[in-house]
């Protein structure tokens, strides 16, 4: 039954075609699927398809756990290991603590589940872990460290700096929780392109592989996900829509979230906790003692319960076994699957409720989708672990600079509706007015405007959560405070007084809101809007005033709306910007038509000019306050200090490992004849003695030495052994180098024999080479061969521990010089052309002029020939014509190490 809780399957990994193109200078971007138990990282970089980042253990997911022990910070599996022995030093399940006050029900439940943590309230009223007397951590700081580690995994894996990311969050996250995740990412040094709801990321991953199936006929898919801490379901619609985002009308696929259901406390971890409670009762029934008072014993029981849960998903019964659970007593107890199901009887009923709420929230589309799905088994066609990660990294690529992905329009849905509340005087009495800003399942990102058309003086309004009837009462307490912010407007009367008169009509105070891609609500600006009717002489003046007013307004707002009827605007928010822009265009067209008619008649028709005046708006957060600049700096300083400690520790460990490895390697080599014969006996003995001293020092006092001391010892050892290792390398590489130069000499001699047949004395029609050129090459060959034979004799006469007489580098240099001479003649042969007689008539006489050959520039010490060098165009044009007349020679081999500059003939 547990296996059926996730309705996913295999994910196709053919992702490269989805990235249509990229800029080679584009920076890599990542996605982080940050869950309660695990975190997974996706990455896309230039030339590399979207893929999962592996951690240092080469695993595709990492436990979202950070631990501190003996001034050492660990993450993932290492942190889990620390947590078994020292539970209070290992911090986990941090996602549920983000953006919550200390008295939040989930924070109190966390304290009850893990009593070994010392959690107190901060000045902001948020929870804080007391690690020791000098160190405290907030949930945001701990999450930031995990996000930074995810960033590090990606940077190490792909060898480049990462700065931008998309992070998944649960769709039920409220405004405070989303801001808290953004703050944690900022502390981690990450620029968040978007916070994406986890089920939306899954829907993207599902849709990008079914683009061909998406058309104008809408079809629906229900995604169900039970994670470690919560359960979510989302009904998504896929269809094609027409858009003009790129400046022209095009039809692209779109996914839109229609309905969402969730249960914040229903997850796999809840089942584990209930199974742990079952084991505790079994232990206590056998008189085992007070296990609840021992953090280590409770952690052992939790790990065993997790293991047992997985085993029972495929078996009817299994033994729970723990060695030395408490007071050196072992624990062994048989647990059946029926006992587990009985302990979690109410859990299975809550699963169905999540699905029903998602379908119900979608309205008619949800009912139709449920009817169509009746009688069908759930599909398992995407990877349960990685679907959200891959969908989020696809989104990251579409938002980042330098990537062009196949378009997929994404429209998410508002889970927690928002309304605006304000007071208005009616018949001398204050009346509380409520207006919906974003209703349940409203799509976003979206901009909205609400108009206040009865206020003439300064006033304020509140932004709250509302219309939460569709959310179960058990979930309402987890939302926290329903009051989001209060906005105080000042300068209203002054703004209205600037635009008065018989021909001016006030359209009210307009507050512009934007819910961005991350689901975060922002107050963009507030402005007063009026319409003025102008004719004749007033036109130029009022047009100027209108332009000035519009310019000032645009400094605060990215969009502009034409005021609607006052009464209608007050009753409900204005429509989305698209509709407002349409009204603006219609108004502009009408104005243009009026101007045309004015030229045809003596009396111009009146025109409507829109006047806008900015209004000062001070927003005060009413729930959990965001971190101040000083608090952010303090948290970042704390994290940077930890990073510095980690870096120094890593440098020290690297220096220690390098020294240990070098000592072992040197000792082993000094006992090998091929190395020992390269040094004098006293040198070998000195190295052995030094290695022994360093080895003894390492395993005594030296193990706690500083990084600098390790590096100093290593430098001393290298100084003593370098000459021996160098001589050994020379003796090992020399045979291959000698073979290479002899092969080159043989090939050069063969080429010389051929070249002698293309001189003026031997072949007057093909006099490619001069006698001087032939002589220079022949001399170079003889000199090289003589030098090689002499050097070999000297080297063979010397002992292996004496100075090197014939170095590999000297052989390379000789080969380079010889190659240059041969290459010059080969190039000359390529561009050579036969002499063409030219008849020239002068004074009734015919004079024959013979064109000379053209030659390339001379290298090295060769004399400059008298012939002219041809122009480049002629060389390139005629190379092909001489191919049949060019004799090819076998090129000499290059040196085995590939570091020489020799070019093949």
Coordinates of C-alpha atoms in Angstrom, one line a residue, residues 92-529:
X92 CA 16.9 18.0 10.2
X93 CA 13.4 18.6 8.9
X94 CA 14.1 22.3 8.8
X95 CA 11.6 23.1 6.0
X96 CA 8.7 23.0 8.4
X97 CA 10.3 25.7 10.6
X98 CA 10.9 28.4 7.9
X99 CA 8.9 31.6 8.3
X100 CA 7.1 30.6 11.5
X101 CA 6.7 32.3 14.9
X102 CA 7.9 30.4 18.0
X103 CA 4.3 29.7 19.1
X104 CA 3.3 28.2 15.8
X105 CA 1.7 24.7 16.1
X106 CA 4.2 23.1 13.8
X107 CA 7.1 24.5 15.8
X108 CA 5.6 23.2 19.0
X109 CA 5.0 19.8 17.4
X110 CA 8.7 19.8 16.2
X111 CA 9.8 20.4 19.8
X112 CA 7.7 17.5 21.0
X113 CA 9.0 15.1 18.4
X114 CA 12.6 16.0 19.0
X115 CA 12.9 16.9 22.7
X116 CA 16.7 16.9 22.7
X117 CA 16.8 20.2 20.8
X118 CA 17.1 23.4 22.8
X119 CA 14.8 25.7 20.9
X120 CA 14.0 29.3 22.1
X121 CA 12.3 32.4 20.7
X122 CA 14.3 35.2 19.1
X123 CA 13.6 38.9 19.3
X124 CA 11.6 38.6 16.1
X125 CA 9.6 35.9 17.7
X126 CA 11.0 33.1 15.5
X127 CA 12.5 29.8 16.7
X128 CA 16.2 29.5 17.3
X129 CA 18.4 26.5 18.1
X130 CA 20.9 26.9 20.9
X131 CA 23.8 24.8 19.7
X132 CA 26.2 25.7 22.6
X133 CA 26.8 28.7 24.9
X134 CA 28.4 30.7 22.1
X135 CA 26.5 29.5 19.0
X136 CA 22.8 29.8 17.9
X137 CA 21.2 29.0 14.6
X138 CA 17.9 30.1 13.1
X139 CA 16.1 27.8 10.6
X140 CA 16.9 30.3 7.8
X141 CA 20.6 30.1 8.6
X142 CA 20.6 26.3 8.7
X143 CA 18.6 26.1 5.4
X144 CA 21.0 28.6 3.9
X145 CA 24.0 26.4 4.7
X146 CA 22.3 23.4 3.0
X147 CA 21.5 25.6 -0.1
X148 CA 25.1 26.7 -0.2
X149 CA 26.2 23.0 0.0
X150 CA 23.9 22.3 -3.0
X151 CA 25.5 25.2 -4.8
X152 CA 29.0 23.8 -4.0
X153 CA 28.0 20.3 -5.3
X154 CA 27.1 21.8 -8.6
X155 CA 30.2 24.0 -8.8
X156 CA 32.5 21.0 -8.0
X157 CA 30.7 18.7 -10.4
X158 CA 30.8 21.1 -13.4
X159 CA 33.8 23.3 -12.6
X160 CA 32.2 26.7 -12.8
X161 CA 30.7 29.3 -10.5
X162 CA 26.9 29.2 -9.9
X163 CA 24.9 32.2 -8.9
X164 CA 21.3 31.7 -10.2
X165 CA 18.8 29.0 -9.3
X166 CA 15.1 28.0 -9.1
X167 CA 14.0 26.5 -5.8
X168 CA 10.9 24.3 -5.2
X169 CA 8.6 25.1 -2.3
X170 CA 5.3 23.5 -1.2
X171 CA 2.4 25.1 -2.9
X172 CA 0.8 25.8 0.5
X173 CA 3.6 28.1 1.6
X174 CA 2.3 31.5 2.6
X175 CA 3.9 34.9 2.0
X176 CA 6.1 34.8 5.1
X177 CA 7.4 31.3 4.4
X178 CA 8.2 32.2 0.8
X179 CA 10.1 35.3 1.9
X180 CA 12.0 33.2 4.5
X181 CA 13.1 30.9 1.7
X182 CA 14.3 33.9 -0.3
X183 CA 16.2 35.2 2.7
X184 CA 17.9 31.8 3.1
X185 CA 18.9 31.7 -0.5
X186 CA 20.3 35.2 -0.2
X187 CA 22.4 34.1 2.8
X188 CA 23.7 31.2 0.6
X189 CA 24.8 33.6 -2.1
X190 CA 22.2 32.5 -4.6
X191 CA 20.0 34.7 -6.8
X192 CA 16.6 33.1 -7.0
X193 CA 15.1 33.3 -10.4
X194 CA 11.8 31.9 -9.1
X195 CA 10.3 30.0 -6.2
X196 CA 8.3 27.3 -8.0
X197 CA 5.6 25.2 -6.4
X198 CA 6.7 21.5 -6.3
X199 CA 3.6 20.2 -8.1
X200 CA 4.0 22.9 -10.8
X201 CA 7.6 21.7 -11.4
X202 CA 6.3 18.2 -11.7
X203 CA 3.7 19.3 -14.2
X204 CA 6.3 21.1 -16.3
X205 CA 8.4 17.9 -16.4
X206 CA 5.4 15.9 -17.4
X207 CA 4.4 18.5 -20.1
X208 CA 7.7 19.0 -21.8
X209 CA 7.8 15.4 -23.0
X210 CA 4.2 15.6 -24.3
X211 CA 4.4 18.8 -26.2
X212 CA 3.1 17.1 -29.4
X213 CA 0.0 15.9 -27.5
X214 CA -0.9 19.4 -26.4
X215 CA -3.4 21.1 -28.8
X216 CA -6.4 23.5 -28.6
X217 CA -8.5 20.7 -26.9
X218 CA -7.8 20.9 -23.2
X219 CA -6.9 17.7 -21.3
X220 CA -6.3 17.3 -17.6
X221 CA -3.9 15.4 -15.4
X222 CA -4.0 15.0 -11.6
X223 CA -0.7 14.9 -9.9
X224 CA -0.5 13.3 -6.4
X225 CA 2.6 13.4 -4.2
X226 CA 3.0 12.1 -0.7
X227 CA 6.4 13.3 0.6
X228 CA 8.1 13.0 3.9
X229 CA 6.2 15.7 5.7
X230 CA 3.1 16.6 3.6
X231 CA 0.8 15.4 0.9
X232 CA -0.3 17.4 -2.1
X233 CA -2.5 16.9 -5.2
X234 CA -2.9 19.3 -8.1
X235 CA -5.2 19.2 -11.1
X236 CA -3.5 20.6 -14.2
X237 CA -4.9 21.6 -17.6
X238 CA -2.8 21.4 -20.8
X239 CA -3.8 23.2 -24.0
X240 CA -2.4 25.5 -26.6
X241 CA -3.0 29.3 -26.3
X242 CA -2.2 32.3 -28.5
X243 CA 0.3 34.7 -27.1
X244 CA 2.1 37.8 -28.3
X245 CA 5.0 37.8 -25.8
X246 CA 7.6 37.9 -28.6
X247 CA 6.0 40.7 -30.5
X248 CA 4.0 38.5 -32.8
X249 CA 1.1 36.1 -32.4
X250 CA 2.1 32.5 -31.9
X251 CA 0.5 29.4 -30.6
X252 CA 2.3 27.7 -27.7
X253 CA 1.5 25.0 -25.2
X254 CA 0.3 26.1 -21.8
X255 CA -0.2 24.4 -18.4
X256 CA -2.5 25.9 -15.9
X257 CA -3.0 24.7 -12.3
X258 CA -6.8 24.5 -11.8
X259 CA -7.1 22.9 -8.3
X260 CA -4.9 22.2 -5.4
X261 CA -5.4 20.0 -2.3
X262 CA -2.9 19.5 0.5
X263 CA -2.4 18.1 4.0
X264 CA 0.6 19.7 5.7
X265 CA 1.1 17.0 8.3
X266 CA 0.4 13.9 6.3
X267 CA 3.6 12.3 5.0
X268 CA 5.9 9.4 5.3
X269 CA 7.5 10.8 8.4
X270 CA 4.2 10.7 10.2
X271 CA 4.0 7.0 9.5
X272 CA 7.6 6.6 10.8
X273 CA 6.8 8.4 14.0
X274 CA 3.7 6.3 14.6
X275 CA 5.8 3.1 14.0
X276 CA 8.4 4.5 16.5
X277 CA 5.7 5.0 19.1
X278 CA 4.6 1.4 18.5
X279 CA 8.2 0.2 19.2
X280 CA 8.5 2.4 22.3
X281 CA 5.4 0.8 23.7
X282 CA 6.7 -2.7 23.0
X283 CA 10.0 -1.8 24.7
X284 CA 8.2 -0.4 27.8
X285 CA 5.8 -3.4 28.0
X286 CA 8.9 -5.6 28.4
X287 CA 10.2 -3.5 31.2
X288 CA 13.0 -2.0 29.2
X289 CA 13.2 1.3 31.0
X290 CA 12.5 5.0 30.2
X291 CA 13.7 5.1 26.6
X292 CA 12.1 8.5 26.0
X293 CA 14.6 10.3 28.3
X294 CA 17.5 9.1 26.1
X295 CA 18.0 11.2 22.9
X296 CA 20.4 8.6 21.5
X297 CA 18.0 5.7 22.1
X298 CA 15.1 7.7 20.6
X299 CA 17.2 8.4 17.5
X300 CA 18.0 4.7 17.1
X301 CA 14.3 3.9 17.4
X302 CA 13.5 6.5 14.7
X303 CA 16.0 5.1 12.3
X304 CA 14.9 1.5 12.9
X305 CA 11.2 2.6 12.4
X306 CA 12.1 4.1 9.1
X307 CA 13.9 0.9 8.0
X308 CA 11.0 -1.2 9.2
X309 CA 8.5 0.9 7.3
X310 CA 10.2 0.3 4.0
X311 CA 10.5 -3.4 4.7
X312 CA 6.9 -3.8 5.6
X313 CA 5.8 -2.2 2.4
X314 CA 6.8 -5.4 0.7
X315 CA 6.5 -8.0 3.5
X316 CA 3.8 -9.0 5.8
X317 CA 6.0 -9.0 8.9
X318 CA 9.5 -8.2 10.0
X319 CA 11.7 -8.0 13.1
X320 CA 12.8 -4.7 14.6
X321 CA 16.3 -5.1 16.0
X322 CA 18.5 -2.6 17.9
X323 CA 21.7 -3.5 19.7
X324 CA 22.3 -1.7 23.0
X325 CA 19.2 0.4 22.8
X326 CA 19.4 1.4 26.4
X327 CA 21.6 0.4 29.3
X328 CA 23.4 -2.1 27.1
X329 CA 20.1 -3.9 26.5
X330 CA 19.2 -5.2 23.0
X331 CA 15.8 -4.8 21.5
X332 CA 14.0 -7.2 19.2
X333 CA 10.4 -7.2 18.3
X334 CA 8.3 -8.7 15.5
X335 CA 6.0 -6.2 13.8
X336 CA 3.4 -7.1 11.2
X337 CA 2.0 -5.0 8.4
X338 CA -1.5 -5.2 9.9
X339 CA -0.2 -3.6 13.1
X340 CA 1.3 -0.8 11.0
X341 CA -1.9 -0.3 9.1
X342 CA -3.9 -0.3 12.3
X343 CA -1.6 2.4 13.8
X344 CA -2.1 4.5 10.7
X345 CA -5.8 3.8 10.1
X346 CA -6.8 7.5 10.0
X347 CA -3.9 8.3 7.7
X348 CA -5.3 6.4 4.8
X349 CA -8.6 8.2 5.0
X350 CA -6.8 11.6 4.9
X351 CA -5.1 10.6 1.6
X352 CA -8.4 10.6 -0.3
X353 CA -9.4 13.9 1.2
X354 CA -6.4 15.6 -0.4
X355 CA -7.5 14.4 -3.9
X356 CA -11.1 15.4 -3.3
X357 CA -10.1 18.9 -2.3
X358 CA -7.9 19.3 -5.4
X359 CA -10.8 18.2 -7.7
X360 CA -13.3 20.4 -5.8
X361 CA -11.1 23.5 -6.0
X362 CA -11.0 23.1 -9.8
X363 CA -14.8 23.3 -10.2
X364 CA -16.3 22.0 -13.4
X365 CA -13.0 21.1 -14.9
X366 CA -12.1 19.0 -11.9
X367 CA -15.4 17.1 -12.0
X368 CA -14.9 16.3 -15.6
X369 CA -11.4 15.1 -15.1
X370 CA -12.4 12.9 -12.2
X371 CA -15.2 11.4 -14.3
X372 CA -12.8 10.7 -17.1
X373 CA -10.3 9.1 -14.7
X374 CA -12.8 6.8 -13.0
X375 CA -11.9 3.2 -13.3
X376 CA -8.3 3.9 -14.4
X377 CA -5.2 2.9 -12.6
X378 CA -2.9 5.8 -11.6
X379 CA -0.1 6.3 -14.2
X380 CA 3.5 6.0 -13.1
X381 CA 5.2 7.6 -16.1
X382 CA 7.6 10.0 -14.4
X383 CA 10.4 9.7 -11.9
X384 CA 9.0 10.3 -8.4
X385 CA 12.3 11.5 -7.0
X386 CA 13.6 13.7 -9.8
X387 CA 10.5 15.0 -11.6
X388 CA 10.3 18.3 -9.6
X389 CA 14.1 18.8 -9.9
X390 CA 14.1 18.4 -13.7
X391 CA 11.0 20.5 -14.2
X392 CA 12.5 23.3 -12.0
X393 CA 15.8 23.2 -13.9
X394 CA 13.9 23.5 -17.2
X395 CA 12.2 26.5 -15.8
X396 CA 15.6 27.9 -14.7
X397 CA 16.9 27.5 -18.3
X398 CA 13.9 29.4 -19.6
X399 CA 14.4 32.3 -17.2
X400 CA 18.2 32.5 -17.4
X401 CA 20.1 34.6 -19.9
X402 CA 21.7 32.8 -22.8
X403 CA 19.3 29.8 -23.2
X404 CA 16.4 29.3 -25.6
X405 CA 14.1 26.5 -24.6
X406 CA 11.0 25.2 -26.3
X407 CA 8.2 27.6 -25.0
X408 CA 5.8 26.3 -22.4
X409 CA 3.5 28.9 -20.8
X410 CA 3.1 28.2 -17.0
X411 CA 0.1 29.5 -15.0
X412 CA 0.1 28.6 -11.4
X413 CA -2.9 29.0 -9.0
X414 CA -3.4 31.1 -5.8
X415 CA -3.8 28.7 -2.9
X416 CA -4.3 31.3 -0.1
X417 CA -6.8 34.0 -1.4
X418 CA -6.0 37.7 -0.7
X419 CA -8.5 40.5 -0.1
X420 CA -8.3 44.2 0.6
X421 CA -10.2 45.6 3.6
X422 CA -10.9 49.3 4.3
X423 CA -13.3 51.7 6.0
X424 CA -15.7 54.0 4.1
X425 CA -18.0 56.6 5.5
X426 CA -21.7 55.8 4.6
X427 CA -24.3 58.2 5.8
X428 CA -22.0 59.4 8.5
X429 CA -21.2 55.9 9.7
X430 CA -17.9 53.9 9.1
X431 CA -18.6 50.9 7.1
X432 CA -16.1 48.0 6.7
X433 CA -15.6 47.2 3.0
X434 CA -14.0 43.9 1.8
X435 CA -12.8 43.5 -1.8
X436 CA -11.3 40.3 -3.2
X437 CA -7.9 40.9 -4.8
X438 CA -6.8 37.3 -5.7
X439 CA -9.5 34.7 -5.3
X440 CA -9.1 31.0 -4.8
X441 CA -7.2 29.4 -7.7
X442 CA -6.8 32.7 -9.5
X443 CA -3.9 32.2 -12.0
X444 CA -0.6 34.0 -11.4
X445 CA 1.8 35.7 -12.2
X446 CA -0.7 38.5 -12.6
X447 CA -1.1 42.2 -11.9
X448 CA -4.3 43.7 -10.4
X449 CA -5.6 47.1 -9.5
X450 CA -8.1 48.1 -6.9
X451 CA -9.8 51.5 -7.0
X452 CA -10.9 53.7 -4.1
X453 CA -13.3 56.3 -5.5
X454 CA -14.9 57.7 -2.4
X455 CA -11.9 58.8 -0.5
X456 CA -10.7 62.5 -0.6
X457 CA -8.4 62.5 2.3
X458 CA -5.6 60.3 3.7
X459 CA -6.7 56.8 4.6
X460 CA -5.4 53.3 5.1
X461 CA -6.3 49.8 4.0
X462 CA -5.3 46.3 5.1
X463 CA -4.3 43.3 3.0
X464 CA -5.4 39.9 4.5
X465 CA -6.0 36.3 3.7
X466 CA -9.7 35.5 3.1
X467 CA -12.2 33.2 1.5
X468 CA -10.5 30.2 3.1
X469 CA -13.7 28.1 3.5
X470 CA -12.4 25.5 1.1
X471 CA -9.4 24.8 3.4
X472 CA -10.1 22.3 6.3
X473 CA -10.2 23.8 9.7
X474 CA -7.3 21.6 10.8
X475 CA -5.1 23.4 8.2
X476 CA -6.2 27.0 9.1
X477 CA -4.1 27.1 12.2
X478 CA -1.0 26.3 10.2
X479 CA -1.4 29.4 8.0
X480 CA -0.6 31.7 10.9
X481 CA -1.7 35.3 11.1
X482 CA -4.3 36.1 8.4
X483 CA -3.3 39.8 8.4
X484 CA -0.6 40.5 5.9
X485 CA 0.0 44.2 5.9
X486 CA -1.4 47.7 6.4
X487 CA -0.9 50.4 3.8
X488 CA -1.2 54.0 4.9
X489 CA -1.8 56.6 2.1
X490 CA -0.7 60.2 2.6
X491 CA -1.0 63.2 0.3
X492 CA -4.3 62.2 -1.1
X493 CA -6.0 65.6 -0.6
X494 CA -3.0 67.3 -2.2
X495 CA -3.1 65.0 -5.2
X496 CA -6.8 65.6 -5.7
X497 CA -6.4 69.4 -5.4
X498 CA -3.9 69.5 -8.3
X499 CA -6.6 68.4 -10.7
X500 CA -9.9 70.2 -10.1
X501 CA -12.4 72.1 -12.3
X502 CA -15.6 71.7 -14.2
X503 CA -13.9 69.7 -17.0
X504 CA -12.0 67.3 -14.6
X505 CA -13.6 64.0 -13.5
X506 CA -11.9 62.2 -10.6
X507 CA -11.5 58.4 -11.2
X508 CA -10.3 57.5 -7.7
X509 CA -7.2 56.3 -6.0
X510 CA -5.7 53.2 -7.7
X511 CA -3.5 50.7 -5.9
X512 CA -1.4 48.5 -8.2
X513 CA -0.6 44.9 -6.9
X514 CA 1.6 42.3 -8.5
X515 CA 1.8 38.6 -7.6
X516 CA 5.0 37.5 -9.2
X517 CA 6.3 34.1 -10.5
X518 CA 7.3 33.1 -7.0
X519 CA 3.8 33.7 -5.6
X520 CA 5.0 36.7 -3.6
X521 CA 2.5 39.6 -3.4
X522 CA 3.9 43.1 -3.9
X523 CA 2.4 46.5 -3.7
X524 CA 3.8 48.2 -6.8
X525 CA 2.5 51.8 -6.4
X526 CA -0.5 53.9 -5.6
X527 CA -1.7 56.8 -7.8
X528 CA -4.6 59.2 -8.2
X529 CA -6.2 59.2 -11.6

